[in-house]
Amino acid sequence: MKSFVYHQPKTVADAVRLLSQRDTMAIAGGQDLLGAMKDGLFEPGHVVNLKSLPGLREIRETSSGLQIGALVTLTEIAEHPVIRRDYTALAEAAESVATPQIRNVGTIGGNLCQRPRCWYFRDPHVHCLKKGGDQCYAARGDNRYHAIISPGPCYIVHPSDCAPALLAFGARVTIASAKGTRTVALKDFFQMPDKNLKGENILQAGEIITQITVPKPPAGTRSTYVKVREKDSFDWALVAAAVVLQIQGGVCRRASVVLGGVAPIPYESAEAAKSLVGKTVNVQTAAAAGSAAVAKATPLEMNAYKVPMAEAVVKRAVLAAAGVTG
Amino acid sequence: MPQQKMKRVKTTITVNGETREVEIEVPDIEAQWGDPSNMRWLGKRIPRVDGADKVTGRAKYTYDIQLPGMLYAKILRSPYPHARIRSIDASQAERLPGVKAVITDLTREVNYVGEEVAAVAAVSEQIARDALKLIKVEYEPLPFVVSPETAREPSAPRVTPQGNVRGGNPRERGDVDSAFSRSDVVVHEATYSVPPRSHCCLEPHGLVCQWQGDKLVAWASTQGIFSVRDELAGALNIPASNVRVICEHMGGGFGSKFGARAEGVICARLAKMAGAPVKLMLEREEEQLATGYGPGVTAKVKIAATRDGQLIAWESETYGTGGVWGEASVPLPYIYPVPNVRTRHFDISTNIGASAALRAPGHPQASFVMESAMDDLAHRLGMDPLEFRMKNDPNPVRQAEYRLGAERIGWQRRNRTPGAGSGVVRRGIGMASAVWGGGGGAGSRPTVRIGPDGSVEVRLGTQDLGTGTRTYVAAIVAEELGLDIKQVKALIGDTDYGYSGASGGSTTTASVAPAVKMAAMGAKERLLATVSQHLQVNPADLVLADGQVTVRGGSARTLTWKQACALLGKEGIEVQGEWNPNLQGSGVAGCQFAEVEVDTETGKVRVVRIVAIQDCGQVMNRLAVESQIYGGVIQGLAMALHEQRLYDEQTGRMLNPNLEEYKLPGSLDMPDIEAIVYDNPTGKVSGMGEPPVIPTAAAIGNAVFNAIGKRIHSLPITPAKVLEALGKV
Amino acid sequence: MDDERDKKPQDTPEEVDASRRTFLRNLGVSAALAGLLSSGAILEERRAKRAEAETLQAPPAGAAELRGTVRITLNVNGKSHTLEVEPRVTLLDALRDGLGLTGTKRVCDRGSCGACTVLLDGKPVYSCSVLAVDAQGKRIETVEALAQGGQLHPLQQAFVEHDALMCGFCTPGFIMSLKALLDRVPQPTEKQVREACAGNICRCGTYNRIFEAALDASRRMRRG
Ligand SMILES: Cc1cc2nc3c(=O)[nH]c(=O)nc-3n(C[C@@H](O)[C@@H](O)[C@H](O)COP(=O)(O)OP(=O)(O)OC[C@H]3O[C@@H](n4cnc5c(N)ncnc54)[C@H](O)[C@@H]3O)c2cc1C
Ligand code: FES
Ligand code: FES
């Protein structure tokens, strides 16, 4: 790790002012960033410690929903009784992240803003497209863990487990910059590589997430997060799905289906959601939602397996969310 | 003195983890371990004597050695798979404050990503890392190849001047072609493969080197303190007697830690140049790139049996991947005798660094190939796969183990027809076998010392890899002298103690234990001789047990241990032991049964239960032997489902040189494991550290076959491969 | 190909690095390879220069900044220690190299093995992935703190008796993860035990015995 000047701002205004300067990066829990700095992937001369900011560590329940400070840890989210009850998919997603040690330190803000795990991107010696090089090595290389849905030219998958769950609940993020704050729907936060090759979201230099707002789900909402990985003791999702359903009188009134591990962003499948609305959730309708979710998949050479897997994961998540045994 | 009776025996010697057999002449001395049921320590469950040190963090591993004025070293490694080094400019690094020594003369050509190019020593690890970045290397990248398949193509870049494909001499016995063409045989042909796997020792390779004048003291994380000594002495051109190597505790080797290796020589040189002690421990990425790996193999096989299930012919063509010059042969056909055999083995050169021995070199690979083929052939024959093996395995120990294992796993519950179950999650049961030598070799020179104050010490320059060497060394002496194990101090891990060989090939126990036993017997004989003079009785009438010396036949004259030792005079006694082949034996047998669940929608395999049975002749420490079985099974499970070193063909770089994408299973992936030490009353001790890793992957593969009726022909068995085999991709 | 690349707008100078290109072209490397490898040293030098220029800018008022070597105080195992570290030093390195507490092990240095697990305010964390400066003001517990007055902690005792360790290099990390569990959940189920150490890797393969040991320790602790 290159040596750096460590800034401890006491206000968000100070933090974003510092962050608007060159060669400067924000650190929250550091569970992603420190590793990348050790690898020499990033070598900022200045690091701004968001942990020194007050007021970003609370989970607040309001009449309209939840406000989660960007510095809330994943453990806090996974263990929060209200989140477990009313926002089950989020609690389950947070709990599925990495390991107890990482969840005790890693923050929700960092989870949303963490960088991709693509092995070409992470190798500081490989100058790939995302880093300003002239080719995506995954397109022709070992792409077993890469995207099955991407407009190109880059095929990373978004690594966050919490993002699909938050997106499925219609969460918004509050972004602070020198100009003040704004809130953006999470679905408009993430960007496909054809829009933004170097980053994965709309954040500009000098911007940070301060808070995540999750609207209160309507009565009858049930949700779950299903993650398939090669091994159970910490692993990234091969495929994951967050499913939020509102069920009334046995019929699905509203649905959102967001997949992880399949695209450069948490991938919301409107087709899958649409296929469920107005139907009774059963094995057939759940399976149909699974098929709808992968209808647009165009797998690469080594990751076609993710297509049937995603179908199954969506089907299971739908059934589990609805409390129907398959 | 009567002429010493001599005996010619076959013994094993281990060089860099590869075990060879040689014949030597040794004294033929009667000695017996005795009946385990009469023993207080041996064969019982003995908690390891250094356990408390390890659980408290007191145990000092090489990584933990800190010396006054110690510097930290780091190695600059090639980012290219193949390149000529045009120039190295380290002047900026040399000028960085805190840098004390720089080496740039290591090589002019690099052959794999991670090969050593330069090294620095500095006052802190951070400064050493900073300094590496200031070294400017001009590389001329050269053509490379990292995939063994590509390397075999005629147009592939040549990795060695002789080309990329080496070996291939056919080995043949019987009449293979006519056996295969007989009308009463069933033939099965397939290709199976195992990828290269990393050792992933938790403590990395590394040393701390300190010069005292022209003498070198080196702490090393090693499986062979004497092999490190000899290699350092050779490389530094100093007498071996000027080098002392210490390894009190070490964090895993699995075959990768013999010799000083490049980092050892670099560390010693930097320490000499800087005039200060230097610590050089590799980082995880370096561990993955440059410390070897178990070679991969691809095997095209053809196997035949008569309709009633008698193996009759085997033919295989195997391709091993062991780096530029590595040899990666596999013992095929494995375990089950076949009368007509033709094998050809090729070694494929690639730019991925040299392979190293990895726990039971070649055997887990051979097991996966052979046992998969056995199961597939049994299926074709319409035979129960266990019955098929029992028919073809002449080993009586394994025959008994088969019956035991079948009962413990509930073999009758398996699918009669593979894949016959229904539902999304399918269960299956499979099994496979293991064979290993486990005999010892001559050379260990332990000393047992009894002090006049009653203190007992046993000293030997062996090392404890976590296998429990230190514990049984103490236990053998305690047993012989009738003492509590706490009264015996076992000093190991220092070349200042008597010579002992490297720990590899599961030869340690069968080499060390007999020699320690002989030393302890000698010490006992000397002690009892003194006591017998004192008590005026025949030494044969003395009994040494429970911390006292008694006289047989009801005499009331009893000496406590302390009283007896007080008779020894100021200097006490010190007796050296030598290896005694009569106390050890070779040829251990094992088998394992696995039960799995396969999720046919996600392709994920969950191992539910493993029954692992292993014999090792006379058991020294049952607790430790069980631990070795657990460990073997768990590493075998990792091999079955997760492990593979992945290289990128475009860049020649390893894609997963870490512990994140190089996947090792953890607590949530563990099956229920039943570890059974099969008591085989040979009266001879054999090693068994390696064999429990051999059959696990094959047993799991066969269980998957039993569950879904599809064979996964290559390891690891990933969800992607399962979904593909099920026709879902 | 190479020339075309030269014409690309240099939006991020560090990524399209002229000196690196020249350097590689001089060697007659193909364009594909030239794109592949960034020449660490040169890049580094440029970054260093830029960082230097950057640091000349005045920091905004009100924001503390840690620069160079800083003096920190760590509360480790109930004792206060003062040491000097750069901000980039991890808690793990501060404990091992700074305070000589080598019971905590370094294996991956990347948050993927658990050998460096310590407790921060009672919660297990990877000390390799926490900066030492950030651990100030927190209660830090390492494996060295467990045995009291020569008496092993019941968890340690159980590890020894069940032979829940072989080489022992992973052991301190497992013990700390499980100590945190037992402090919180005195009567855990096996599932909870497995979950508590899901962030720890053991290459020797001691997991099953670790589960036994943890459950046994919990029984002993309840008996007192
Ligand atoms: C071995 C391992 C396994 C893992 N497994 C998983 C997994 O299964 N699932 C998963 O989702 N994650 C996983 N992770 C990633 C894990 O680091 C994140 O989940 C964690 O939440 C990151 O949070 P942090 O606070 O530590 O982020 P940091 O490392 O501090 O920051 C990450 C990035 O986000 C930026 N950032 C942080 N906070 C903000 C903010 N408020 N506003 C703007 N930018 C910000 C930082 O600048 C940095 O670029 C794993 C990590 C490791 C090392
Ligand atoms: S050393 Fe910290 S997690 Fe591996
Ligand atoms: S005991 Fe060796 S790694 Fe766990």
CSV table of N, CA and C in Angstrom, one decimal, chain B residues 100-188:
chain,number,residue,atom,x,y,z
B,100,LYS,N,18.5,-1.3,3.0
B,100,LYS,CA,19.8,-1.7,3.4
B,100,LYS,C,20.6,-2.7,2.5
B,101,ALA,N,19.8,-3.3,1.6
B,101,ALA,CA,20.5,-4.2,0.7
B,101,ALA,C,19.6,-4.5,-0.5
B,102,VAL,N,20.2,-4.6,-1.7
B,102,VAL,CA,19.4,-4.9,-2.9
B,102,VAL,C,20.1,-6.0,-3.7
B,103,ILE,N,19.4,-6.9,-4.2
B,103,ILE,CA,19.9,-7.9,-5.1
B,103,ILE,C,19.2,-7.8,-6.4
B,104,THR,N,20.0,-7.8,-7.5
B,104,THR,CA,19.4,-7.7,-8.8
B,104,THR,C,20.0,-8.8,-9.8
B,105,ASP,N,20.8,-9.7,-9.3
B,105,ASP,CA,21.5,-10.6,-10.2
B,105,ASP,C,20.9,-12.0,-10.2
B,106,LEU,N,19.6,-12.1,-10.0
B,106,LEU,CA,19.0,-13.4,-9.8
B,106,LEU,C,18.8,-14.1,-11.2
B,107,THR,N,18.4,-13.4,-12.2
B,107,THR,CA,18.2,-14.2,-13.5
B,107,THR,C,18.2,-13.2,-14.6
B,108,ARG,N,18.4,-13.7,-15.8
B,108,ARG,CA,18.3,-12.9,-17.0
B,108,ARG,C,17.1,-13.2,-17.8
B,109,GLU,N,16.5,-14.3,-17.5
B,109,GLU,CA,15.3,-14.7,-18.2
B,109,GLU,C,14.3,-15.3,-17.2
B,110,VAL,N,13.0,-14.9,-17.4
B,110,VAL,CA,12.0,-15.4,-16.5
B,110,VAL,C,11.0,-16.3,-17.3
B,111,ASN,N,10.6,-17.4,-16.6
B,111,ASN,CA,9.8,-18.4,-17.3
B,111,ASN,C,8.4,-18.5,-16.8
B,112,TYR,N,8.0,-17.7,-15.8
B,112,TYR,CA,6.6,-17.8,-15.4
B,112,TYR,C,6.3,-16.5,-14.6
B,113,VAL,N,5.1,-16.1,-14.5
B,113,VAL,CA,4.7,-15.0,-13.7
B,113,VAL,C,5.0,-15.3,-12.2
B,114,GLY,N,5.8,-14.5,-11.6
B,114,GLY,CA,6.1,-14.7,-10.2
B,114,GLY,C,7.5,-15.2,-10.0
B,115,GLU,N,8.3,-15.4,-11.1
B,115,GLU,CA,9.7,-15.8,-10.9
B,115,GLU,C,10.5,-14.6,-10.3
B,116,GLU,N,11.5,-14.9,-9.5
B,116,GLU,CA,12.2,-13.9,-8.8
B,116,GLU,C,13.1,-13.1,-9.7
B,117,VAL,N,13.0,-11.8,-9.6
B,117,VAL,CA,13.8,-10.9,-10.4
B,117,VAL,C,14.8,-10.1,-9.6
B,118,ALA,N,14.4,-9.6,-8.5
B,118,ALA,CA,15.2,-8.8,-7.6
B,118,ALA,C,14.7,-8.8,-6.2
B,119,ALA,N,15.5,-8.4,-5.2
B,119,ALA,CA,15.0,-8.4,-3.8
B,119,ALA,C,15.7,-7.3,-3.1
B,120,VAL,N,15.0,-6.8,-2.0
B,120,VAL,CA,15.5,-5.8,-1.2
B,120,VAL,C,15.3,-6.1,0.3
B,121,ALA,N,16.1,-5.6,1.1
B,121,ALA,CA,15.9,-5.7,2.6
B,121,ALA,C,15.9,-4.2,3.1
B,122,ALA,N,14.9,-4.0,4.0
B,122,ALA,CA,14.8,-2.6,4.5
B,122,ALA,C,14.3,-2.7,6.0
B,123,VAL,N,14.3,-1.5,6.6
B,123,VAL,CA,14.0,-1.5,8.0
B,123,VAL,C,12.6,-1.8,8.4
B,124,SER,N,11.7,-1.7,7.4
B,124,SER,CA,10.3,-2.1,7.6
B,124,SER,C,9.8,-2.8,6.4
B,125,GLU,N,8.7,-3.5,6.6
B,125,GLU,CA,8.1,-4.2,5.5
B,125,GLU,C,7.6,-3.2,4.4
B,126,GLN,N,7.0,-2.2,5.0
B,126,GLN,CA,6.4,-1.2,4.1
B,126,GLN,C,7.5,-0.5,3.2
B,127,ILE,N,8.6,-0.2,3.8
B,127,ILE,CA,9.7,0.4,3.0
B,127,ILE,C,10.2,-0.6,2.0
B,128,ALA,N,10.3,-1.9,2.4
B,128,ALA,CA,10.8,-2.9,1.4
B,128,ALA,C,9.8,-2.9,0.2
B,129,ARG,N,8.5,-2.9,0.5
B,129,ARG,CA,7.6,-2.9,-0.6
B,129,ARG,C,7.7,-1.6,-1.4
B,130,ASP,N,7.8,-0.5,-0.7
B,130,ASP,CA,8.0,0.8,-1.5
B,130,ASP,C,9.2,0.7,-2.4
B,131,ALA,N,10.3,0.1,-1.9
B,131,ALA,CA,11.5,0.0,-2.6
B,131,ALA,C,11.4,-0.8,-3.9
B,132,LEU,N,10.6,-1.9,-3.8
B,132,LEU,CA,10.4,-2.8,-5.0
B,132,LEU,C,9.8,-1.9,-6.1
B,133,LYS,N,8.9,-1.0,-5.8
B,133,LYS,CA,8.3,-0.2,-6.8
B,133,LYS,C,9.3,0.7,-7.5
B,134,LEU,N,10.4,1.0,-6.9
B,134,LEU,CA,11.3,1.9,-7.4
B,134,LEU,C,12.4,1.2,-8.3
B,135,ILE,N,12.3,-0.1,-8.3
B,135,ILE,CA,13.3,-0.9,-9.2
B,135,ILE,C,12.7,-0.9,-10.6
B,136,LYS,N,13.5,-0.4,-11.5
B,136,LYS,CA,13.0,-0.3,-12.9
B,136,LYS,C,13.6,-1.5,-13.7
B,137,VAL,N,12.7,-2.3,-14.2
B,137,VAL,CA,13.2,-3.5,-15.0
B,137,VAL,C,12.7,-3.3,-16.4
B,138,GLU,N,13.6,-3.5,-17.3
B,138,GLU,CA,13.2,-3.5,-18.7
B,138,GLU,C,13.1,-5.0,-19.2
B,139,TYR,N,11.9,-5.3,-19.5
B,139,TYR,CA,11.6,-6.7,-19.9
B,139,TYR,C,11.5,-6.8,-21.4
B,140,GLU,N,11.9,-7.8,-22.0
B,140,GLU,CA,11.6,-8.1,-23.4
B,140,GLU,C,10.6,-9.3,-23.4
B,141,PRO,N,9.3,-9.1,-23.5
B,141,PRO,CA,8.4,-10.2,-23.4
B,141,PRO,C,8.6,-11.2,-24.5
B,142,LEU,N,8.5,-12.5,-24.2
B,142,LEU,CA,8.7,-13.5,-25.2
B,142,LEU,C,7.4,-14.3,-25.3
B,143,PRO,N,7.3,-15.1,-26.3
B,143,PRO,CA,6.1,-15.9,-26.5
B,143,PRO,C,6.0,-16.9,-25.3
B,144,PHE,N,4.7,-17.2,-25.0
B,144,PHE,CA,4.5,-18.1,-23.8
B,144,PHE,C,3.3,-18.9,-24.0
B,145,VAL,N,3.2,-19.9,-23.2
B,145,VAL,CA,2.0,-20.8,-23.3
B,145,VAL,C,1.7,-21.3,-21.8
B,146,VAL,N,0.5,-21.1,-21.4
B,146,VAL,CA,0.1,-21.6,-20.0
B,146,VAL,C,-0.9,-22.7,-20.0
B,147,SER,N,-1.5,-22.9,-21.2
B,147,SER,CA,-2.5,-24.0,-21.2
B,147,SER,C,-1.9,-25.3,-21.7
B,148,PRO,N,-2.0,-26.4,-21.0
B,148,PRO,CA,-1.4,-27.6,-21.6
B,148,PRO,C,-2.0,-28.1,-22.9
B,149,GLU,N,-3.3,-27.7,-23.1
B,149,GLU,CA,-3.9,-28.1,-24.4
B,149,GLU,C,-3.2,-27.3,-25.5
B,150,THR,N,-3.1,-26.0,-25.3
B,150,THR,CA,-2.5,-25.2,-26.3
B,150,THR,C,-1.0,-25.6,-26.5
B,151,ALA,N,-0.3,-25.9,-25.4
B,151,ALA,CA,1.1,-26.3,-25.5
B,151,ALA,C,1.3,-27.5,-26.4
B,152,ARG,N,0.3,-28.4,-26.5
B,152,ARG,CA,0.5,-29.6,-27.3
B,152,ARG,C,0.3,-29.3,-28.8
B,153,GLU,N,-0.3,-28.2,-29.1
B,153,GLU,CA,-0.5,-27.9,-30.5
B,153,GLU,C,0.9,-27.6,-31.2
B,154,PRO,N,1.1,-28.1,-32.4
B,154,PRO,CA,2.4,-27.9,-33.0
B,154,PRO,C,2.8,-26.4,-33.2
B,155,SER,N,1.8,-25.6,-33.4
B,155,SER,CA,2.1,-24.2,-33.6
B,155,SER,C,2.4,-23.4,-32.3
B,156,ALA,N,2.3,-24.1,-31.2
B,156,ALA,CA,2.4,-23.4,-29.9
B,156,ALA,C,3.9,-22.9,-29.7
B,157,PRO,N,4.0,-21.8,-29.0
B,157,PRO,CA,5.4,-21.3,-28.7
B,157,PRO,C,6.1,-22.4,-27.9
B,158,ARG,N,7.4,-22.6,-28.2
B,158,ARG,CA,8.2,-23.6,-27.5
B,158,ARG,C,8.7,-23.1,-26.2
B,159,VAL,N,8.3,-23.9,-25.1
B,159,VAL,CA,8.6,-23.5,-23.8
B,159,VAL,C,10.1,-23.9,-23.5
B,160,THR,N,10.4,-25.1,-24.0
B,160,THR,CA,11.8,-25.5,-23.8
B,160,THR,C,12.4,-25.7,-25.2
B,161,PRO,N,13.7,-25.7,-25.4
B,161,PRO,CA,14.3,-25.9,-26.7
B,161,PRO,C,13.9,-27.2,-27.3
B,162,GLN,N,13.6,-28.2,-26.4
B,162,GLN,CA,13.2,-29.5,-26.9
B,162,GLN,C,11.7,-29.6,-27.2
B,163,GLY,N,11.0,-28.5,-27.1
B,163,GLY,CA,9.6,-28.6,-27.4
B,163,GLY,C,8.8,-28.7,-26.1
B,164,ASN,N,7.5,-28.9,-26.3
B,164,ASN,CA,6.6,-28.8,-25.1
B,164,ASN,C,6.1,-30.2,-24.6
B,165,VAL,N,6.4,-31.2,-25.4
B,165,VAL,CA,5.9,-32.5,-25.0
B,165,VAL,C,7.1,-33.4,-24.7
B,166,ARG,N,7.2,-33.9,-23.5
B,166,ARG,CA,8.3,-34.7,-23.1
B,166,ARG,C,7.8,-36.1,-22.8
B,167,GLY,N,8.6,-37.1,-22.8
B,167,GLY,CA,8.3,-38.4,-22.4
B,167,GLY,C,7.5,-39.2,-23.4
B,168,GLY,N,6.6,-40.1,-22.9
B,168,GLY,CA,5.7,-40.8,-23.8
B,168,GLY,C,6.2,-42.2,-24.1
B,169,ASN,N,7.2,-42.7,-23.5
B,169,ASN,CA,7.7,-44.0,-23.7
B,169,ASN,C,6.6,-45.0,-23.2
B,170,PRO,N,6.2,-45.9,-24.1
B,170,PRO,CA,5.1,-46.8,-23.7
B,170,PRO,C,5.7,-47.8,-22.6
B,171,ARG,N,4.9,-48.1,-21.7
B,171,ARG,CA,5.2,-49.2,-20.7
B,171,ARG,C,4.1,-50.2,-20.9
B,172,GLU,N,4.6,-51.5,-21.0
B,172,GLU,CA,3.6,-52.5,-21.4
B,172,GLU,C,3.9,-53.8,-20.7
B,173,ARG,N,2.8,-54.5,-20.3
B,173,ARG,CA,3.0,-55.8,-19.8
B,173,ARG,C,1.7,-56.6,-20.3
B,174,GLY,N,1.9,-57.9,-20.5
B,174,GLY,CA,0.8,-58.7,-21.0
B,174,GLY,C,0.6,-58.5,-22.5
B,175,ASP,N,-0.6,-58.9,-22.9
B,175,ASP,CA,-1.0,-58.7,-24.3
B,175,ASP,C,-2.2,-57.8,-24.4
B,176,VAL,N,-2.0,-56.6,-24.4
B,176,VAL,CA,-3.1,-55.6,-24.2
B,176,VAL,C,-4.1,-55.7,-25.4
B,177,ASP,N,-3.6,-55.7,-26.6
B,177,ASP,CA,-4.5,-55.7,-27.7
B,177,ASP,C,-5.5,-56.9,-27.8
B,178,SER,N,-4.9,-58.0,-27.5
B,178,SER,CA,-5.8,-59.2,-27.6
B,178,SER,C,-6.7,-59.2,-26.4
B,179,ALA,N,-6.3,-58.7,-25.3
B,179,ALA,CA,-7.2,-58.7,-24.1
B,179,ALA,C,-8.4,-57.8,-24.4
B,180,PHE,N,-8.2,-56.7,-25.0
B,180,PHE,CA,-9.3,-55.8,-25.3
B,180,PHE,C,-10.2,-56.4,-26.4
B,181,SER,N,-9.7,-57.2,-27.3
B,181,SER,CA,-10.5,-57.6,-28.4
B,181,SER,C,-11.2,-59.0,-28.1
B,182,ARG,N,-11.0,-59.5,-26.9
B,182,ARG,CA,-11.7,-60.7,-26.5
B,182,ARG,C,-13.2,-60.5,-26.6
B,183,SER,N,-13.9,-61.6,-26.9
B,183,SER,CA,-15.4,-61.4,-27.1
B,183,SER,C,-16.1,-61.3,-25.7
B,184,ASP,N,-15.5,-61.8,-24.7
B,184,ASP,CA,-16.2,-61.9,-23.4
B,184,ASP,C,-15.9,-60.7,-22.5
B,185,VAL,N,-15.4,-59.6,-23.0
B,185,VAL,CA,-15.1,-58.5,-22.2
B,185,VAL,C,-16.0,-57.3,-22.5
B,186,VAL,N,-16.1,-56.5,-21.4
B,186,VAL,CA,-16.8,-55.2,-21.6
B,186,VAL,C,-15.7,-54.1,-21.5
B,187,VAL,N,-15.8,-53.2,-22.4
B,187,VAL,CA,-14.7,-52.1,-22.5
B,187,VAL,C,-15.3,-50.8,-22.2
B,188,HIS,N,-14.6,-50.0,-21.5
B,188,HIS,CA,-15.0,-48.6,-21.3
B,188,HIS,C,-13.9,-47.6,-21.6
